[in-house]
Tab-separated table of C-alpha atoms and ligand atoms in Angstrom:
chain	number	residue	atom	x	y	z
A	1	MET	CA	64.691	55.127	-152.775
A	2	ALA	CA	66.633	54.652	-149.565
A	3	VAL	CA	68.771	57.628	-150.418
A	4	SER	CA	65.801	59.837	-151.060
A	5	SER	CA	64.023	58.907	-147.829
A	6	SER	CA	67.084	59.441	-145.683
A	7	PHE	CA	67.606	62.697	-147.492
A	8	SER	CA	64.103	63.845	-146.578
A	9	LEU	CA	64.747	62.749	-143.009
A	10	PHE	CA	67.842	64.891	-143.058
A	11	ILE	CA	65.834	67.842	-144.355
A	12	LEU	CA	63.268	67.244	-141.643
A	13	PHE	CA	66.049	67.212	-139.065
A	14	LEU	CA	67.388	70.491	-140.436
A	15	VAL	CA	63.970	72.082	-140.199
A	16	PHE	CA	63.583	71.059	-136.583
A	17	ALA	CA	67.126	72.057	-135.717
A	18	PHE	CA	66.547	75.447	-137.245
A	19	ALA	CA	63.262	75.886	-135.422
A	20	ALA	CA	64.971	75.006	-132.144
A	21	THR	CA	67.808	77.478	-132.595
A	22	ALA	CA	65.823	80.289	-134.199
A	23	PRO	CA	65.756	83.492	-132.172
A	24	MET	CA	62.963	83.126	-129.659
A	25	GLY	CA	61.678	86.648	-129.253
A	26	LYS	CA	60.968	89.565	-131.506
A	27	ASP	CA	61.941	93.134	-130.748
A	28	TYR	CA	59.364	95.880	-131.064
A	29	ILE	CA	60.045	99.603	-130.794
A	30	VAL	CA	57.174	101.164	-128.909
A	31	GLY	CA	54.871	102.994	-131.293
A	32	GLY	CA	56.754	101.475	-134.216
A	33	LYS	CA	59.224	104.379	-134.448
A	34	PRO	CA	62.194	105.579	-132.403
A	35	ASP	CA	60.773	108.832	-131.017
A	36	ALA	CA	57.302	107.647	-130.037
A	37	TRP	CA	57.888	107.528	-126.247
A	38	LYS	CA	57.044	111.132	-125.404
A	39	VAL	CA	54.154	113.348	-124.391
A	40	PRO	CA	51.722	113.308	-127.324
A	41	SER	CA	51.928	116.643	-129.102
A	42	SER	CA	48.230	116.861	-129.896
A	43	GLU	CA	44.916	115.383	-128.893
A	44	SER	CA	44.742	113.424	-132.133
A	45	GLU	CA	47.965	111.644	-131.161
A	46	CYS	CA	46.791	111.123	-127.632
A	47	ASP	CA	46.055	107.412	-127.681
A	48	SER	CA	48.322	106.508	-130.581
A	49	LEU	CA	50.593	104.196	-128.578
A	50	ASN	CA	47.680	102.032	-127.490
A	51	LYS	CA	46.285	101.998	-131.001
A	52	TRP	CA	49.657	100.762	-132.195
A	53	ALA	CA	49.878	98.138	-129.442
A	54	GLU	CA	46.421	96.784	-130.249
A	55	GLY	CA	47.658	95.920	-133.724
A	56	VAL	CA	50.666	93.882	-132.560
A	57	ARG	CA	50.637	90.256	-131.391
A	58	PHE	CA	53.122	90.261	-128.543
A	59	ASN	CA	54.419	86.884	-127.461
A	60	VAL	CA	56.192	85.705	-124.363
A	61	GLU	CA	59.948	86.281	-124.859
A	62	ASP	CA	59.396	89.274	-127.145
A	63	HIS	CA	60.958	92.602	-126.209
A	64	LEU	CA	59.510	96.090	-126.155
A	65	ILE	CA	62.050	98.868	-126.670
A	66	PHE	CA	61.584	102.449	-125.519
A	67	THR	CA	63.983	105.112	-126.777
A	68	TYR	CA	64.039	108.573	-125.222
A	69	GLU	CA	66.528	111.070	-123.841
A	70	ALA	CA	68.135	109.570	-120.750
A	71	GLY	CA	67.478	111.678	-117.684
A	72	LYS	CA	64.691	113.610	-119.388
A	73	ASP	CA	62.164	110.820	-119.428
A	74	SER	CA	61.648	107.329	-118.079
A	75	VAL	CA	59.592	104.159	-118.294
A	76	PHE	CA	57.786	102.781	-115.252
A	77	GLU	CA	56.050	99.436	-115.301
A	78	VAL	CA	53.045	99.738	-113.003
A	79	SER	CA	49.887	97.941	-111.945
A	80	LYS	CA	46.637	98.484	-113.799
A	81	GLU	CA	45.336	100.754	-111.037
A	82	ASN	CA	48.441	102.906	-111.103
A	83	TYR	CA	48.340	102.971	-114.893
A	84	VAL	CA	44.810	104.325	-114.869
A	85	SER	CA	45.537	106.889	-112.158
A	86	CYS	CA	49.067	107.728	-113.394
A	87	ASN	CA	50.478	106.945	-109.975
A	88	THR	CA	54.276	106.676	-110.195
A	89	SER	CA	54.940	106.130	-106.491
A	90	SER	CA	54.930	102.320	-106.435
A	91	ALA	CA	56.239	101.188	-109.803
A	92	ILE	CA	57.003	97.510	-110.322
A	93	LYS	CA	60.080	98.432	-112.359
A	94	LYS	CA	61.704	101.739	-113.246
A	95	TYR	CA	63.948	102.492	-116.196
A	96	ASN	CA	65.596	105.784	-117.177
A	97	ASP	CA	68.601	104.742	-119.252
A	98	GLY	CA	67.282	106.170	-122.529
A	99	LYS	CA	67.153	102.817	-124.289
A	100	THR	CA	64.914	100.540	-122.288
A	101	LYS	CA	64.420	96.974	-123.419
A	102	VAL	CA	61.680	95.141	-121.565
A	103	ARG	CA	61.431	91.380	-121.949
A	104	PHE	CA	58.023	89.749	-121.585
A	105	ASP	CA	58.515	86.721	-119.346
A	106	PHE	CA	54.819	86.052	-118.784
A	107	SER	CA	51.614	86.307	-120.726
A	108	GLY	CA	49.048	88.853	-119.647
A	109	PRO	CA	48.697	92.612	-119.591
A	110	TYR	CA	51.617	94.977	-119.006
A	111	TYR	CA	51.205	98.638	-118.108
A	112	PHE	CA	53.853	101.278	-118.826
A	113	ILE	CA	53.760	104.959	-117.946
A	114	SER	CA	56.292	107.753	-118.010
A	115	GLY	CA	57.763	108.430	-114.582
A	116	GLU	CA	58.126	112.145	-115.283
A	117	LYS	CA	55.755	114.489	-113.522
A	118	GLY	CA	52.678	115.151	-115.634
A	119	HIS	CA	53.707	113.060	-118.637
A	120	CYS	CA	51.407	110.108	-117.982
A	121	GLU	CA	48.438	112.418	-117.458
A	122	LYS	CA	49.103	113.899	-120.882
A	123	GLY	CA	49.000	110.473	-122.494
A	124	GLU	CA	52.559	109.102	-122.319
A	125	LYS	CA	51.440	105.603	-121.410
A	126	VAL	CA	50.837	102.285	-123.114
A	127	THR	CA	49.194	98.946	-122.361
A	128	VAL	CA	50.479	95.762	-123.953
A	129	VAL	CA	48.816	92.355	-123.835
A	130	VAL	CA	51.191	89.422	-124.212
A	131	ILE	CA	49.903	86.054	-125.372
A	132	SER	CA	51.564	82.746	-124.569
A	133	GLN	CA	51.768	81.113	-127.955
A	134	ARG	CA	55.103	79.564	-127.046
A	135	SER	CA	53.809	77.733	-124.010
A	136	ILE	CA	52.788	74.827	-126.261
A	137	VAL	CA	56.417	74.409	-127.347
A	138	SER	CA	59.068	72.958	-125.057
A	139	PRO	CA	60.146	75.315	-122.284
A	140	SER	CA	62.903	77.653	-123.302
A	141	PRO	CA	66.371	76.978	-121.859
A	142	SER	CA	66.556	80.489	-120.467
A	143	ALA	CA	63.274	80.240	-118.584
A	144	SER	CA	63.663	80.550	-114.864
A	145	PRO	CA	62.151	77.881	-112.615
A	146	ALA	CA	59.638	80.374	-111.326
A	147	SER	CA	58.170	80.825	-114.790
A	148	ALA	CA	56.490	77.422	-114.932
A	149	PRO	CA	52.923	78.573	-114.326
A	150	VAL	CA	52.032	81.004	-117.062
A	151	ALA	CA	50.453	83.631	-114.875
A	152	PRO	CA	50.190	87.363	-115.397
A	153	VAL	CA	52.619	89.432	-113.382
A	154	GLN	CA	49.865	91.378	-111.779
A	155	GLY	CA	46.124	91.494	-111.857
A	156	PRO	CA	43.769	89.212	-113.733
A	157	ALA	CA	44.382	88.705	-117.427
A	158	VAL	CA	41.340	90.621	-118.524
A	159	ALA	CA	40.662	93.245	-121.152
A	160	PRO	CA	43.727	95.223	-122.232
A	161	SER	CA	42.361	98.605	-121.345
A	162	PRO	CA	39.349	100.238	-119.759
A	163	LYS	CA	37.883	101.396	-123.030
A	164	SER	CA	36.044	98.792	-125.042
A	165	SER	CA	35.731	99.385	-128.747
A	166	ALA	CA	32.726	97.056	-128.824
A	167	ASN	CA	30.743	99.419	-126.626
A	168	VAL	CA	31.749	102.492	-128.533
A	169	LEU	CA	30.980	101.042	-131.937
A	170	GLN	CA	27.265	100.713	-131.476
A	171	GLY	CA	24.830	103.542	-132.025
A	172	GLY	CA	25.363	106.940	-133.548
A	173	GLY	CA	27.758	109.679	-132.617
A	174	VAL	CA	30.592	107.185	-132.652
A	175	LEU	CA	33.305	109.639	-133.589
A	176	MET	CA	32.062	112.182	-131.101
A	177	ALA	CA	31.982	109.629	-128.287
A	178	MET	CA	35.475	108.434	-129.142
A	179	GLY	CA	36.748	111.992	-129.242
A	180	VAL	CA	35.395	112.637	-125.788
A	181	VAL	CA	36.894	109.436	-124.406
A	182	VAL	CA	40.313	110.164	-125.876
A	183	ALA	CA	40.346	113.752	-124.751
A	184	ALA	CA	39.270	112.708	-121.269
A	185	MET	CA	42.043	110.125	-121.118
A	186	CYS	CA	44.760	112.560	-122.077
A	187	PHE	CA	43.885	115.933	-120.628
A	188	PHE	CA	41.423	115.394	-117.816
B	201	NAG	C1	49.786	105.984	-105.212
B	201	NAG	O1	50.063	104.665	-104.806
B	201	NAG	C2	50.530	104.580	-103.470
B	201	NAG	C3	50.947	103.152	-103.208
B	201	NAG	O2	50.049	102.244	-103.779
B	201	NAG	C4	49.457	105.080	-102.519
B	201	NAG	O3	49.915	104.999	-101.197
B	201	NAG	C5	49.121	106.507	-102.867
B	201	NAG	O4	48.054	106.941	-102.071
B	201	NAG	C6	48.739	106.635	-104.324
B	201	NAG	N1	48.600	108.032	-104.667
B	201	NAG	C7	47.512	108.519	-105.250
B	201	NAG	C8	47.529	109.969	-105.568
B	201	NAG	O5	46.548	107.811	-105.537
């Protein structure tokens, strides 16, 4: 009896110890494949990065990885306004090393565009919304003091992107409306 209960305590301890030392963040390759960070080759691919991102639950401490040819492309983290207008002139962060690994330190929306001339306008951009599931657990040892309030880096933590699928889904001509929206977003 005593043996069995201390044994289950030991198991319990192991479970907690494992949970505490388990890797904290997951790595995601943008678009789910290594060559996805590029100008979409067709209108049907135009919004594919955002479609992919909408299907992923990003957490604080996860990483987003962009792979591309160094020097030929880049990744700029920008504000929502600059994401929408493809304005590369005041990026929050710029990367052009070919294998960019972005760590999400805060919950909220993140906006990434290509820094190359014309690429963002043609659809090389992605929005990611990070949730703060881990904020209910004890603070991570690597967290910086400044990270205490879980606030978005920039802008209010509102809808992930300007388009709302709820609006589009009502009424007829759904596909047509979506086609127009996508085409307008990529090749205006
Ligand atoms: C881009 O952003 C900068 C800084 O916010 C601003 O000064 C500039 O006017 C913007 N350019 C365009 C084309 O909107």
